[in-house]
XYZ file of C-alpha atoms in Angstrom:
233
model
C 137.636 82.900 87.261
C 139.784 85.123 88.890
C 142.164 84.277 91.472
C 143.430 86.819 94.008
C 145.792 84.930 96.295
C 147.814 81.745 95.462
C 145.148 78.457 96.019
C 144.521 77.655 99.073
C 143.803 73.999 98.923
C 142.047 71.832 100.455
C 142.499 73.758 103.639
C 139.482 73.025 106.135
C 138.302 75.390 109.178
C 140.197 74.687 112.436
C 138.036 73.269 115.160
C 134.878 72.506 112.723
C 134.210 71.588 109.183
C 133.877 74.317 106.998
C 135.917 74.687 104.659
C 135.252 77.398 102.445
C 132.607 80.921 102.491
C 131.636 81.507 99.261
C 130.170 85.451 99.022
C 127.545 86.957 96.684
C 128.296 90.433 95.810
C 125.188 92.310 94.734
C 123.300 93.163 97.745
C 125.223 91.015 99.776
C 128.942 92.058 100.723
C 127.746 95.914 98.399
C 124.882 97.583 98.384
C 124.308 97.661 94.930
C 121.193 96.061 94.284
C 119.144 99.457 93.806
C 122.018 100.990 91.878
C 121.058 98.327 89.412
C 117.062 98.653 88.762
C 118.251 102.725 88.763
C 120.799 102.295 85.903
C 118.086 100.199 83.643
C 114.827 102.698 84.857
C 117.298 105.535 83.210
C 118.738 103.765 80.547
C 115.367 102.807 78.872
C 113.893 106.216 79.579
C 116.282 107.592 77.415
C 114.327 104.746 75.424
C 111.300 105.757 75.613
C 110.095 102.820 78.153
C 109.327 103.250 81.478
C 109.849 100.193 83.920
C 106.947 98.921 85.750
C 108.122 98.851 89.473
C 106.855 95.669 90.309
C 109.524 93.801 87.340
C 112.069 94.788 90.102
C 111.589 91.445 91.632
C 111.930 89.723 88.186
C 115.170 90.854 87.292
C 116.832 90.808 91.196
C 120.002 88.304 91.193
C 120.218 87.059 87.881
C 122.759 86.698 85.131
C 122.282 90.385 82.959
C 121.601 88.343 80.050
C 118.294 87.035 81.271
C 117.330 90.784 83.109
C 118.676 92.996 79.820
C 116.510 90.090 78.489
C 113.257 90.485 80.221
C 113.134 94.503 79.536
C 113.884 94.386 76.147
C 110.843 92.230 75.763
C 108.817 93.063 78.523
C 108.788 96.773 76.639
C 109.386 96.084 73.010
C 112.418 98.182 73.086
C 114.210 98.784 70.080
C 117.969 97.904 71.343
C 119.445 94.917 71.288
C 121.014 92.346 73.973
C 124.785 93.074 73.260
C 124.258 97.634 73.090
C 122.173 97.250 75.793
C 124.556 95.020 78.226
C 126.917 97.699 77.310
C 124.875 100.554 78.382
C 123.877 98.853 81.291
C 127.415 97.938 82.563
C 128.848 101.382 81.660
C 125.934 102.911 83.588
C 126.936 100.937 86.805
C 130.438 101.377 86.365
C 129.310 105.276 86.713
C 127.290 104.561 89.672
C 129.874 102.462 91.632
C 132.447 105.561 91.052
C 130.844 107.678 92.879
C 129.731 105.657 95.530
C 129.609 101.736 97.221
C 128.289 101.568 100.479
C 128.913 98.667 101.685
C 126.348 96.074 103.684
C 126.166 96.473 107.549
C 128.670 93.232 109.038
C 130.291 93.320 105.742
C 133.930 94.672 106.329
C 134.189 92.867 109.786
C 132.872 89.535 107.965
C 135.579 89.512 105.700
C 138.307 91.037 108.177
C 137.456 87.715 110.460
C 137.244 85.065 107.219
C 140.604 86.722 106.524
C 142.084 86.418 110.413
C 141.856 82.882 110.077
C 142.193 81.847 106.574
C 138.881 80.622 106.202
C 139.120 79.693 102.105
C 136.568 82.533 100.740
C 135.339 83.254 96.916
C 134.008 85.697 96.104
C 130.519 84.990 93.196
C 128.580 86.847 91.014
C 126.372 87.206 88.159
C 127.540 90.188 87.531
C 130.679 90.136 84.742
C 133.591 90.649 85.044
C 134.379 94.135 84.075
C 132.442 95.242 86.937
C 134.140 92.572 90.025
C 136.878 93.643 89.434
C 135.982 97.588 90.622
C 133.955 96.681 93.369
C 137.161 94.298 94.368
C 139.166 97.404 94.784
C 136.518 98.702 97.367
C 136.449 95.117 99.116
C 139.914 94.238 99.186
C 140.841 91.243 96.777
C 143.598 90.342 99.494
C 140.075 88.897 100.808
C 139.746 86.550 98.230
C 141.380 83.727 97.412
C 139.620 83.851 93.934
C 136.192 85.209 92.123
C 134.449 84.110 89.305
C 131.956 85.837 87.418
C 128.365 85.683 85.670
C 130.310 85.455 82.291
C 132.631 83.274 82.559
C 131.018 80.480 83.134
C 128.649 77.785 80.779
C 125.376 79.095 82.959
C 124.808 81.422 85.786
C 122.898 81.816 88.886
C 120.277 80.432 89.320
C 121.673 77.591 87.413
C 125.499 75.494 90.304
C 127.559 76.576 87.736
C 129.448 79.486 89.704
C 129.781 77.807 92.716
C 130.870 74.260 91.741
C 133.607 76.353 89.264
C 134.200 77.704 92.948
C 134.210 74.536 94.804
C 136.759 73.438 92.073
C 138.659 76.620 92.364
C 139.429 76.706 96.130
C 139.347 72.404 95.938
C 136.805 71.293 98.951
C 133.861 70.369 98.320
C 130.419 72.174 98.297
C 128.279 69.522 100.811
C 130.488 71.961 103.675
C 130.825 75.263 101.445
C 128.673 77.833 103.267
C 126.701 79.992 100.810
C 125.508 84.822 101.825
C 122.477 85.059 99.278
C 120.508 87.845 99.167
C 118.274 86.775 96.486
C 116.158 83.649 95.654
C 117.683 83.259 92.232
C 121.453 82.879 94.299
C 119.791 80.869 96.875
C 118.258 78.581 94.584
C 122.569 78.416 92.751
C 123.809 77.770 96.074
C 121.436 74.690 97.226
C 121.608 72.627 93.650
C 125.490 72.962 94.207
C 124.908 71.332 97.377
C 125.992 73.620 99.615
C 124.346 75.244 102.849
C 122.926 78.457 102.490
C 122.826 82.206 105.079
C 120.450 84.193 102.839
C 120.366 87.631 103.500
C 117.361 88.827 101.821
C 117.160 92.555 100.038
C 114.964 92.968 98.096
C 112.106 90.168 98.088
C 111.382 87.583 100.376
C 112.992 84.039 101.421
C 111.981 81.375 103.912
C 113.896 79.246 105.897
C 113.990 75.434 104.497
C 116.422 71.976 104.771
C 120.520 73.491 104.516
C 119.168 77.463 104.263
C 119.474 79.928 106.919
C 117.198 83.227 106.840
C 119.526 85.839 108.734
C 118.154 89.769 109.211
C 121.776 90.668 108.468
C 125.244 90.358 107.567
C 125.365 91.634 111.188
C 124.420 88.090 112.872
C 126.805 86.186 110.858
C 130.428 85.585 112.417
C 132.304 83.141 112.160
C 131.036 80.912 115.047
C 128.223 81.437 113.404
C 129.462 79.469 110.228
C 131.349 77.372 111.730
C 128.214 76.175 113.782
C 125.976 75.663 110.266
C 128.638 72.504 109.029
C 128.789 71.410 113.651
C 124.904 70.421 112.839
C 125.423 68.638 110.325
C 127.451 65.919 111.844
């Protein structure tokens, strides 16, 4: 877990019980879920294997070890997990160096959270080397800290990353709003006790208790997030 600005302690958003906003990265703030699949297709093609498009829903949103491990098993490719992880990260870095599009509404939401000094964390299943590259585009000043998938004992769909983020910010997960785009991420956030705003990127996500589904980040602003916490009172 890496802090990018001084800790914000237990400060609570004025006028609501919203204590912090915890944001996923790939497919939520940056339009990169397709990048990962494209890289996986290219790497396995170089190994002589064709990926079935139906596997995309299996690997999306998960930790590198799970996704890569599944693809090795599914294809029977003669490559180790460590070697494949390096190839995938290298390919992804090459992609984001060429282009890193933000999701609609992402820049506006980050600017608003910063303006009103809402404690905000970036919580991703991607490795630290990837997060740090993406932060240069997102703006590290927008985040009090970031949590990478290779920095916690268990990453998504386990609650560990979101519990680590809430702990690092000194807030109660119950009063944190999480924004996620995959079932894997939603599962992790809900297991941590957070209220989730789901913005589906690849597969469908259905509304549930403490889970609100919206079509895009353009529907999410500070008033919206504070309203979620008000409903819980």
